Short mmCIF file of C-alpha atoms in Angstrom, two decimals:
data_model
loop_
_atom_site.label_atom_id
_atom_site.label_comp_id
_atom_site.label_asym_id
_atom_site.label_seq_id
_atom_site.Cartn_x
_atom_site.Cartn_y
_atom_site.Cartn_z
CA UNK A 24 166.79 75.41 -137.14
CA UNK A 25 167.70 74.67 -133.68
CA UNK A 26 164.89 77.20 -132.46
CA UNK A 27 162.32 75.74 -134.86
CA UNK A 28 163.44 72.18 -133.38
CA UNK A 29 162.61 73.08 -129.74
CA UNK A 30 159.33 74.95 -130.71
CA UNK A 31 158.37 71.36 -132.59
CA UNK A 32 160.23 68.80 -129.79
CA UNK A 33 158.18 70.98 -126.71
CA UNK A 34 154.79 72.09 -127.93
CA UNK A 35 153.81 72.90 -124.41
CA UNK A 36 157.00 74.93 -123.92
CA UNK A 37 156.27 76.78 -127.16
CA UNK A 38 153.21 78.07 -125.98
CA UNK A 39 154.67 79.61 -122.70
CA UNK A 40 157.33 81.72 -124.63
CA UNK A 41 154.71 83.09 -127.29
CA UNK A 42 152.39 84.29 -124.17
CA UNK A 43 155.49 85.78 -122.75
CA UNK A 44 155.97 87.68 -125.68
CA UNK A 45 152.32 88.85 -125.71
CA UNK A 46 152.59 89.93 -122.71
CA UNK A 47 155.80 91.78 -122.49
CA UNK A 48 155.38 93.75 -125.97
CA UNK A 49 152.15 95.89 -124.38
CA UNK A 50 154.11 96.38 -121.29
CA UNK A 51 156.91 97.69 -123.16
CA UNK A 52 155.32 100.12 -125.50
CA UNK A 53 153.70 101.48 -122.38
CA UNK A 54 157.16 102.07 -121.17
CA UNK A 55 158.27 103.85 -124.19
CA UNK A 56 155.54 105.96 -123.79
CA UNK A 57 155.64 106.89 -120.52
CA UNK A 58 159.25 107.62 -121.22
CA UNK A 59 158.47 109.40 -123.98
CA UNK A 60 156.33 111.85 -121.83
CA UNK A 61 158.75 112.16 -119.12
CA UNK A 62 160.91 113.30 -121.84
CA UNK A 63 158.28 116.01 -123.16
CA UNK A 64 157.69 117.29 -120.10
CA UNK A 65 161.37 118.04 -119.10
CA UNK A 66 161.95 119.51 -122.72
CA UNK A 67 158.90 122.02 -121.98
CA UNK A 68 160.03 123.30 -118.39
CA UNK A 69 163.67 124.03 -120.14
CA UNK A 70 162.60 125.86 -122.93
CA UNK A 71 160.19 127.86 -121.04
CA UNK A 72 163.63 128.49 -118.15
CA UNK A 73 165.94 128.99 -120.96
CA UNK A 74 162.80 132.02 -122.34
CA UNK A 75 162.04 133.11 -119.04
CA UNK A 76 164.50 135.81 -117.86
CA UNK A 77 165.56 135.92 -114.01
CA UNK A 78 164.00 138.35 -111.83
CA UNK A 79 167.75 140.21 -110.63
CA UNK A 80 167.88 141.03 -114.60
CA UNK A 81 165.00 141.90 -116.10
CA UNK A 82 161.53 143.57 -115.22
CA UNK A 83 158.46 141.70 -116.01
CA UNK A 84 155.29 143.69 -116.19
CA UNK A 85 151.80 143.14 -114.97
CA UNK A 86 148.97 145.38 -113.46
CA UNK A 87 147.98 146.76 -110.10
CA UNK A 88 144.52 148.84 -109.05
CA UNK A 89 144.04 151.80 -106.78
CA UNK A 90 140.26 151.44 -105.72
CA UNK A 91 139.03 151.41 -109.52
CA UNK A 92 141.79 153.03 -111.11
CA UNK A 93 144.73 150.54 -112.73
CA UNK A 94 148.05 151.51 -114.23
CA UNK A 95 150.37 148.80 -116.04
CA UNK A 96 153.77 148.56 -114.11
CA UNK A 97 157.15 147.52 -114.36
CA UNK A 98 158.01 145.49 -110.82
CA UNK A 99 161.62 143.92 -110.25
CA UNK A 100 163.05 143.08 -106.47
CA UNK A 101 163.74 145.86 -105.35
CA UNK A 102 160.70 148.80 -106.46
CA UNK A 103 158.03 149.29 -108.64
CA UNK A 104 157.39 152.08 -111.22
CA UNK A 105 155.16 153.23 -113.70
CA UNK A 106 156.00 152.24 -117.06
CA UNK A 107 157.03 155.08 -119.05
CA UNK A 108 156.19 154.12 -122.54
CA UNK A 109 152.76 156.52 -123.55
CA UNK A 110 152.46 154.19 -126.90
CA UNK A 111 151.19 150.79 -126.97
CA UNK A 112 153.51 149.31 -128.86
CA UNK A 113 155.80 151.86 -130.19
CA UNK A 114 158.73 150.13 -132.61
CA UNK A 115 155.21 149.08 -134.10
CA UNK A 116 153.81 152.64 -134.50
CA UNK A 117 156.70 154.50 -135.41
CA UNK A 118 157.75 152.21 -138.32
CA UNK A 119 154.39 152.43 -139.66
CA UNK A 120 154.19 156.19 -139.14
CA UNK A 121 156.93 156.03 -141.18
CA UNK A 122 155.55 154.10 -143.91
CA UNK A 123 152.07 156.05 -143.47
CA UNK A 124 153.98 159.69 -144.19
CA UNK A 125 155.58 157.99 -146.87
CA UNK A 126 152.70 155.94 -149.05
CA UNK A 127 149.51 157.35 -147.91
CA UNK A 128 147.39 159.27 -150.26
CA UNK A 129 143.95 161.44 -150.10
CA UNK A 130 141.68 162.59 -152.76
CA UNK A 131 139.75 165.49 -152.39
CA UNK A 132 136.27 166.02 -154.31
CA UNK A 133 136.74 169.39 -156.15
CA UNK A 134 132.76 169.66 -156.09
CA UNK A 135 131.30 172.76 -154.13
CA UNK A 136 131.51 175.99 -153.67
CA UNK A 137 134.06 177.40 -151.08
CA UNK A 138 131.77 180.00 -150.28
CA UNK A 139 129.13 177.60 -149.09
CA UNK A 140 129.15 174.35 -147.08
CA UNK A 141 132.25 172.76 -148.87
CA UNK A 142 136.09 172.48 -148.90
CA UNK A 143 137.46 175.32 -146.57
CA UNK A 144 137.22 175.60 -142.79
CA UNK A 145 134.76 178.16 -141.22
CA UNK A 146 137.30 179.14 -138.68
CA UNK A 147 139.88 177.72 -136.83
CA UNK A 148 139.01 178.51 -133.44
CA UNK A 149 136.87 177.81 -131.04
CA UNK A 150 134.55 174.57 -129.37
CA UNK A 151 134.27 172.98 -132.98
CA UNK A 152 137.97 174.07 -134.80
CA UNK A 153 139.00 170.37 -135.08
CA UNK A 154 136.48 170.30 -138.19
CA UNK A 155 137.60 173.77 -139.27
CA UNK A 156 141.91 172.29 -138.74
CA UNK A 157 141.13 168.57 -140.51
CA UNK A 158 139.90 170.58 -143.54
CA UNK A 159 142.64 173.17 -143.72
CA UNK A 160 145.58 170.78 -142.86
CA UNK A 161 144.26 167.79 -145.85
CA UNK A 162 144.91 170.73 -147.95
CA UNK A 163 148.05 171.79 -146.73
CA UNK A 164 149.81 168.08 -146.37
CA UNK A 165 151.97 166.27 -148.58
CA UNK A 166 149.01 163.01 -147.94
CA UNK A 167 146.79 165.13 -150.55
CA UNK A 168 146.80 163.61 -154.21
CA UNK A 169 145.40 165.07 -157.70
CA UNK A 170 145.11 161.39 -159.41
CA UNK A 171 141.99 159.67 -157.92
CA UNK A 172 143.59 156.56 -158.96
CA UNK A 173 146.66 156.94 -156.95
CA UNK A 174 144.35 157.64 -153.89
CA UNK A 175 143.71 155.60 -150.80
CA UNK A 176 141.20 157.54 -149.49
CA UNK A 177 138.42 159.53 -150.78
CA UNK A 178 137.55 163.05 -148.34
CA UNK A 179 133.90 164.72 -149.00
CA UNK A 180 134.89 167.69 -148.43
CA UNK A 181 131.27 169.08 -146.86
CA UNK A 182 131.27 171.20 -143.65
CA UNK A 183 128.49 170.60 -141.01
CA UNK A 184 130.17 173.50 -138.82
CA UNK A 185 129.85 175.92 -141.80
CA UNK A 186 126.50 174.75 -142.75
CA UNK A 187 125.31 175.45 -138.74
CA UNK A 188 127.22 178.94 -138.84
CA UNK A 189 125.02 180.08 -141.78
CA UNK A 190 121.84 179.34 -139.78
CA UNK A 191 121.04 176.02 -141.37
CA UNK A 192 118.50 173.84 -139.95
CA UNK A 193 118.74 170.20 -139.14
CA UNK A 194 116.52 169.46 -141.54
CA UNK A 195 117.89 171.29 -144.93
CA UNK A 196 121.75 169.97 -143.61
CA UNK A 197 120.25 166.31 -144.58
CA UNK A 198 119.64 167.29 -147.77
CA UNK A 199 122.49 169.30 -148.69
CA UNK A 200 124.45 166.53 -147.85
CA UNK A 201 122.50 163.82 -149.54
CA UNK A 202 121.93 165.40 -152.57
CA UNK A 203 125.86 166.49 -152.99
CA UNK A 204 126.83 163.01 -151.63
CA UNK A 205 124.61 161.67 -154.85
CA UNK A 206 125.79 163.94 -157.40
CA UNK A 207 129.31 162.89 -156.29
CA UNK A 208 128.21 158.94 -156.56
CA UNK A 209 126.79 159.40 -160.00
CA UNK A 210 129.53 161.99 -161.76
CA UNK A 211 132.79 159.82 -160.28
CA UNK A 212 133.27 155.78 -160.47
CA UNK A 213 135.03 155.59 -156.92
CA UNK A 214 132.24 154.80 -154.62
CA UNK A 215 130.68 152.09 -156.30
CA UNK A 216 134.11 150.34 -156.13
CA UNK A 217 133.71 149.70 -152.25
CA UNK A 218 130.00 150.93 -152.04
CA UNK A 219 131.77 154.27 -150.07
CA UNK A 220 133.84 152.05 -147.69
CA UNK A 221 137.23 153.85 -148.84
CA UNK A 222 135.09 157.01 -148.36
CA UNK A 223 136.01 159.88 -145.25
CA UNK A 224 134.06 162.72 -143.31
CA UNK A 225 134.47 164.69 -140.67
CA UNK A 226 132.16 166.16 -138.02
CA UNK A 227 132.59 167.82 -134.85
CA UNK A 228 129.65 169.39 -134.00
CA UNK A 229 126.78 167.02 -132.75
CA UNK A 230 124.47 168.52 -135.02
CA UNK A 231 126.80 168.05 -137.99
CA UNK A 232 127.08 164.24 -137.10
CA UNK A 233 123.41 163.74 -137.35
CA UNK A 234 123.28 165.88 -141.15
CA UNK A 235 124.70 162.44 -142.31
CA UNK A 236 122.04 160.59 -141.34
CA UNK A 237 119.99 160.96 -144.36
CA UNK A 238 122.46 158.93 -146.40
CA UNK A 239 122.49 155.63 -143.95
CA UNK A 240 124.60 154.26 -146.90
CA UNK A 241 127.35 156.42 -145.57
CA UNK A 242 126.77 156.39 -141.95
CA UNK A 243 127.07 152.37 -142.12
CA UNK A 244 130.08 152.08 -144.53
CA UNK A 245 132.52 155.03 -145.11
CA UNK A 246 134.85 156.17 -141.89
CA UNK A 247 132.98 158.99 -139.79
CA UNK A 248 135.70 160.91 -138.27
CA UNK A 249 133.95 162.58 -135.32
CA UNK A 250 134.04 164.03 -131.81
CA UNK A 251 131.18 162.38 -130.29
CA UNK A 252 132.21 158.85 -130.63
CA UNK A 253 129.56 157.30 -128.13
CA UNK A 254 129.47 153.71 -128.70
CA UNK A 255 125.70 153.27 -128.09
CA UNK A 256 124.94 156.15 -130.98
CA UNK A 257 126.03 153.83 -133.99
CA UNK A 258 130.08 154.64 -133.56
CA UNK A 259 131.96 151.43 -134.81
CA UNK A 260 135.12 151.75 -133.15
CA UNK A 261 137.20 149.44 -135.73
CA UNK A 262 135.95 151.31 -138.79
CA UNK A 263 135.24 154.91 -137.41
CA UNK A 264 137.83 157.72 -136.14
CA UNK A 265 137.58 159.85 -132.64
CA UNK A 266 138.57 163.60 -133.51
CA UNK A 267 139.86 165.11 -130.19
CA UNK A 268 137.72 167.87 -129.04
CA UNK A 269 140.40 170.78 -128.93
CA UNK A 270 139.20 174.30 -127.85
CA UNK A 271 142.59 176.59 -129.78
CA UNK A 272 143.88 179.06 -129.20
CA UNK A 273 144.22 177.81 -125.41
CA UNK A 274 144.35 180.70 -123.31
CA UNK A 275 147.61 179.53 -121.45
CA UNK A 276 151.11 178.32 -122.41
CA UNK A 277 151.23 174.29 -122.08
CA UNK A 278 151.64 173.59 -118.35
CA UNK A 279 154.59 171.06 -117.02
CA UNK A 280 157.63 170.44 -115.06
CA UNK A 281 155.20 171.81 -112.20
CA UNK A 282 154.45 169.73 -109.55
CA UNK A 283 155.05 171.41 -106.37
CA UNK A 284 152.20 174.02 -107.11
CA UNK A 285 149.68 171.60 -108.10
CA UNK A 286 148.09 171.92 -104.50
CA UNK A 287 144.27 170.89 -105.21
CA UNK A 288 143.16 167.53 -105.59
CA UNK A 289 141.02 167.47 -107.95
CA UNK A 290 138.62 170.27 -109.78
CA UNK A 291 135.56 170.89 -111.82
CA UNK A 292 133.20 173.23 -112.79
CA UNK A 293 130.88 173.44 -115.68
CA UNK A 294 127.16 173.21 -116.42
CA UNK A 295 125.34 170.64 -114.81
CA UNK A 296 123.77 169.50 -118.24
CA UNK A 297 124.44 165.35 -118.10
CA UNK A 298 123.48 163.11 -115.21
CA UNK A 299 127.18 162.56 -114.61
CA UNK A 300 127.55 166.56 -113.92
CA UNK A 301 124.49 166.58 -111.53
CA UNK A 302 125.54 163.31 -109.39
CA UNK A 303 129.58 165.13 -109.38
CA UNK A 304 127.69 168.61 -108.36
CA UNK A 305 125.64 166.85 -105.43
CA UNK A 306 127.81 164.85 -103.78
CA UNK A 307 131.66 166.99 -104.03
CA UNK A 308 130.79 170.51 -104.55
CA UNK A 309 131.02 171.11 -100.25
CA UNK A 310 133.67 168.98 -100.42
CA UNK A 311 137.18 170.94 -99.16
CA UNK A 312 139.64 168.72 -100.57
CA UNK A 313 138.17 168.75 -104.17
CA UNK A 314 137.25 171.97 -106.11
CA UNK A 315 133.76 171.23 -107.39
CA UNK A 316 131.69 174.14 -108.87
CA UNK A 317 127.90 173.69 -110.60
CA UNK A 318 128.60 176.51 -112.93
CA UNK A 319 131.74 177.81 -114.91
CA UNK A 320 133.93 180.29 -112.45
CA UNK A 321 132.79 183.78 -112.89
CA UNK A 322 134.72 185.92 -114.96
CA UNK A 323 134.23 189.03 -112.63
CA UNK A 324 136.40 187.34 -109.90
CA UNK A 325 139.43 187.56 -112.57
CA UNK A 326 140.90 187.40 -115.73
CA UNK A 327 141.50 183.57 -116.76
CA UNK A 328 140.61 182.27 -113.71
CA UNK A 329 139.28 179.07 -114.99
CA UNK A 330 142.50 178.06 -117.00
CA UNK A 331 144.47 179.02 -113.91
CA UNK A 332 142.84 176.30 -111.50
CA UNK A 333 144.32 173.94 -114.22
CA UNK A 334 147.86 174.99 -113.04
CA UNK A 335 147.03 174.47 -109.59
CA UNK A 336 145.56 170.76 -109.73
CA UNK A 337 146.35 168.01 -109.88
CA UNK A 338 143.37 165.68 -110.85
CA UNK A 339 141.17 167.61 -113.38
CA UNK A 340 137.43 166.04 -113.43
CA UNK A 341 136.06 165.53 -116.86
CA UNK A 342 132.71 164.17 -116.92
CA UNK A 343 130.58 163.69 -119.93
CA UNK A 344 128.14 166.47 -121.03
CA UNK A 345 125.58 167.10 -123.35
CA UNK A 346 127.75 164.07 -125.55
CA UNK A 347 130.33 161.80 -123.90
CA UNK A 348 133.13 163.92 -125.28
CA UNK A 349 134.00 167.16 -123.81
CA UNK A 350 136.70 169.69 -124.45
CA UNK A 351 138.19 169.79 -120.90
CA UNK A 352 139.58 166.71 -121.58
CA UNK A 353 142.41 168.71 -124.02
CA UNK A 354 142.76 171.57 -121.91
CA UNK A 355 143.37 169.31 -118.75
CA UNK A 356 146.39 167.37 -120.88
CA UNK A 357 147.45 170.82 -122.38
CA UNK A 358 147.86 172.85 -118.98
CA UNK A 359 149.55 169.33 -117.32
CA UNK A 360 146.38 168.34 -114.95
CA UNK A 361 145.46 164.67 -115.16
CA UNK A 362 142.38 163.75 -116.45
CA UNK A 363 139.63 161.79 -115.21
CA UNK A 364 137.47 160.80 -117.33
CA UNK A 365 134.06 160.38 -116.38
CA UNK A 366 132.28 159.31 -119.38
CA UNK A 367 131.13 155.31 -120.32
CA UNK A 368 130.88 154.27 -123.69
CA UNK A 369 133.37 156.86 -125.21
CA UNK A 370 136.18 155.90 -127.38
CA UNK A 371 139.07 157.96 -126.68
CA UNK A 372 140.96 159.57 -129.42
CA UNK A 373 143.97 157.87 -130.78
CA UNK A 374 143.25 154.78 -127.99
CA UNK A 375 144.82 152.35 -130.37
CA UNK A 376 148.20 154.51 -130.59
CA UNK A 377 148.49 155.95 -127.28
CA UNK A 378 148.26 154.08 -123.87
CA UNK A 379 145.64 156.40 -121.52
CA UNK A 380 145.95 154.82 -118.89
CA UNK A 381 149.56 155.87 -118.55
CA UNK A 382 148.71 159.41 -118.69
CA UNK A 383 145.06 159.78 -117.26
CA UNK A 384 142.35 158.02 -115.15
CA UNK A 385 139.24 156.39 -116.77
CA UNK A 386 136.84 155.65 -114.48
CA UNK A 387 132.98 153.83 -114.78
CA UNK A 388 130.23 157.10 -114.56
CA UNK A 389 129.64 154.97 -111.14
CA UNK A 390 132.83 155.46 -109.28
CA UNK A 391 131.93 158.98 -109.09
CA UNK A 392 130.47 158.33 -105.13
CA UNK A 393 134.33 156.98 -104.53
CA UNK A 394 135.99 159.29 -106.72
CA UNK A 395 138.11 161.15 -103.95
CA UNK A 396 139.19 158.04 -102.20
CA UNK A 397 140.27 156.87 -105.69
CA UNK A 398 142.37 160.20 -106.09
CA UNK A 399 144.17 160.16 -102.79
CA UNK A 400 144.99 156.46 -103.11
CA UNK A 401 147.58 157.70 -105.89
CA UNK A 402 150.83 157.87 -104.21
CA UNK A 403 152.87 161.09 -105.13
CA UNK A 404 155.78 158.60 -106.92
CA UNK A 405 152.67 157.82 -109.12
CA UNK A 406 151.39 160.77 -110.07
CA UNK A 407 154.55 162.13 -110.68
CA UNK A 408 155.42 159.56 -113.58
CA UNK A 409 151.61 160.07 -114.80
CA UNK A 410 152.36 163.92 -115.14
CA UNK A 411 155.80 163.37 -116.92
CA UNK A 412 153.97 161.14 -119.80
CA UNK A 413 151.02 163.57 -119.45
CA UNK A 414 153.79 166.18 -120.69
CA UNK A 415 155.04 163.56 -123.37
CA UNK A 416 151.82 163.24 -125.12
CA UNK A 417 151.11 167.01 -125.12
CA UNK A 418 152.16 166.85 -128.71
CA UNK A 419 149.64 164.77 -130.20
CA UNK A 420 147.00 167.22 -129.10
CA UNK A 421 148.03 170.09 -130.95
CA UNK A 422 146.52 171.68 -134.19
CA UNK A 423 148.79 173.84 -136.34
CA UNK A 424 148.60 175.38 -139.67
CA UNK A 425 150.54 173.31 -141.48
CA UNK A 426 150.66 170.65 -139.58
CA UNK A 427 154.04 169.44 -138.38
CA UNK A 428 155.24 165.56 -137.38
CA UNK A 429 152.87 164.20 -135.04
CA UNK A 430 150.13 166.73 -134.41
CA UNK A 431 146.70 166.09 -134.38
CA UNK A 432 146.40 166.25 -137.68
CA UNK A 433 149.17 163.74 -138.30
CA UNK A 434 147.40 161.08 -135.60
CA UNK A 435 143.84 161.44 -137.09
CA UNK A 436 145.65 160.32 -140.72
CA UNK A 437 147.52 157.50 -139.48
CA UNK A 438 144.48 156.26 -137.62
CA UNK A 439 142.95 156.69 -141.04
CA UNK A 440 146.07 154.81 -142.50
CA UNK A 441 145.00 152.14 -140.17
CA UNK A 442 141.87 151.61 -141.45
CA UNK A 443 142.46 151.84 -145.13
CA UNK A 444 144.23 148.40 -144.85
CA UNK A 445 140.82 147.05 -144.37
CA UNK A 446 139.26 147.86 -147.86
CA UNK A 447 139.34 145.75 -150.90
CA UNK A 448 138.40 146.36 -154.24
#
């Protein structure tokens, strides 16, 4: 009452206190929220102190070049190292190894004759035995299944490499392949339940790759697991598998542990039958710090001469040949000898799994005109941890018959595992 009296007595008085008001209540809600953002902002840098660990405790990691080359590293006050780790995330791959060795299941089409084109291995040994090994070890494994229906996978079990050792041209491999790839579609109900997307096959000769072609049903949908995976030929890298290139029996025991004799820089020789091998041949082969050759090392100067240089280097050149994979780039990780890899658009086996650039070099076809000032730039602390993880990951490029834990074998299936997560029917 006594408010409303004074509001009634003073009109003019009134009015002053209500444009007070009006004025103050903007002025103080932009206070508040000013406040309010003062407040935010100090909340933020705390939460992101109390998550960021101090430097005297804990290594962070980021990335440093040498000329082209890069290698992630672990840096803290006092020194920087390599990190060890050859995996990219590895709690993440060895728990689902785990659950791949225990879940994952592969049909195999009964259909064809042994004695032909289908289900056995020509050989297992040699430039193409990768094909020959896949085909022998699905039959060996514990991932092989008699009930379709329990099956992730489906294998078509037909063998470019046999069909090309029995003289078979290009032409007549298309339609072996289509016509058995038909009979398969219309005798079983399993394709048409992902139109062949839960569908495998393997092929490690060029040629072979190409004896799929007829069916471009297959080529666009089912998994090609191949060793030419050149990502301007049609190789999806997401739905497709690279098949390491493995030349067994290697000549050699598994080189390691041997630093102090690796005395060359780097080394190659081979035919010059890709760009990439002509441009290395012209511009290093005088060189006298690298070991460049335009032709394989004669075999009259010694036995095993060639394997031997791998010993005895330390940077082993692998440019791309006739295809952007090549074999060397197993025997250089098998006899210890860092690879360089000299090859665009080629997806490296297992790249999702295993971290190259922990264990190799992968260079751009054009760095080849720098490629010795990118070798010495490698300090010897460097290449010392690259060496020891070039040992580590010896294992994963390794056939056997039967396959044991984490063979080649055992990383082409989990890669395979990988990708049957994808499919839905």
């Amino acid at each position: 009452m006594a408010t409303r009296s004074i509001f009634s007595s003073n009109p003019a008085m009134a009015q002053r206190r209500i444009t007070a008001l009006k004025q103050f209540v903007p002025s103080f809600s932009q206070s508040l929220l000013g406040l309010a953002c003062v407040a935010l902002v100090c909340l933020t840098y705390l939460s992101l102190r109390s998550l960021t660990p101090s430097n005297a405790s804990t290594p962070f990691l980021r990335s440093i070049s040498f000329s082209n080359a890069s290698f992630p590293q672990e840096v803290d006050n006092t020194k920087t190292t390599i990190s060890s780790s050859i995996y990219h995330y590895p709690e993440v791959f060895f728990r689902n190894y785990e659950a791949m060795e225990r879940d994952f299941k592969v049909y195999i089409y009964p259909d064809g004759d042994p004695k032909t084109y289908y289900q056995t291995p020509r050989k297992l040994t040699g430039k193409y035995c990768s094909e020959g090994y896949f085909f022998q070890n699905i039959r060996e494994s514990h991932f092989r299944t008699e009930d379709p229906e329990q099956a992730d996978l489906f294998f078509v079990p037909v063998s470019p490499h046999k069909m090309r050792g029995m003289g078979t041209s290009y032409e007549n491999m298309t339609i072996i392949v289509r016509d058995y790839v038909l009979g398969l579609i219309q005798k079983y109900p399993y394709w048409n339940r992902t139109l062949g997307a839960d569908h495998i096959f393997v092929a490690c000769q060029d040629v072979g790759v190409r004896a799929f072609e007829g069916l471009e049903m297959m080529v666009k949908n089912s998994i090609r697991v191949v060793c030419s995976p050149s990502y301007n030929i049609g190789y999806v890298p997401h739905k497709d598998v690279a098949l390491p290139q493995i030349l067994q029996p290697f000549a050699l025991p598994a080189g390691g542990n041997d630093i102090e004799n690796r005395t060359i820089l780097g080394f190659w020789a081979g035919h010059r039958n890709s760009k990439i091998r002509v441009i290395l041949a012209r511009v290093w082969e005088n060189d006298t710090e690298l070991s460049i050759s335009n032709n394989r090392i004669n075999r009259a100067t010694g036995p095993l001469v060639y394997q031997k240089r791998f010993y005895n280097t330390k940077f082993c050149i692998c440019p791309g040949g006739s295809q952007v994979n090549s074999a060397r780039i197993m025997d250089s990780i098998h006899y210890g000898c860092i690879p360089v890899i000299l090859s665009d658009y080629y997806d490296l086996p297992f790249n999702d799994i295993l971290d190259w650039s922990k264990f190799s070099l992968i260079l751009k076809e054009k760095d080849v005109y720098q490629l010795k000032d990118i070798l010495k730039s490698i300090s010897h602390e460097e290449f010392v941890v690259l060496h020891k993880n070039l040992v580590e990951v010896q294992k994963h490029f390794e056939w056997h018959s039967p396959p044991i834990p984490y063979d080649t074998f055992h990383m082409t299936m989990y890669e395979l595992w990988l990708r049957h997560h994808v499919i839905r029917y």
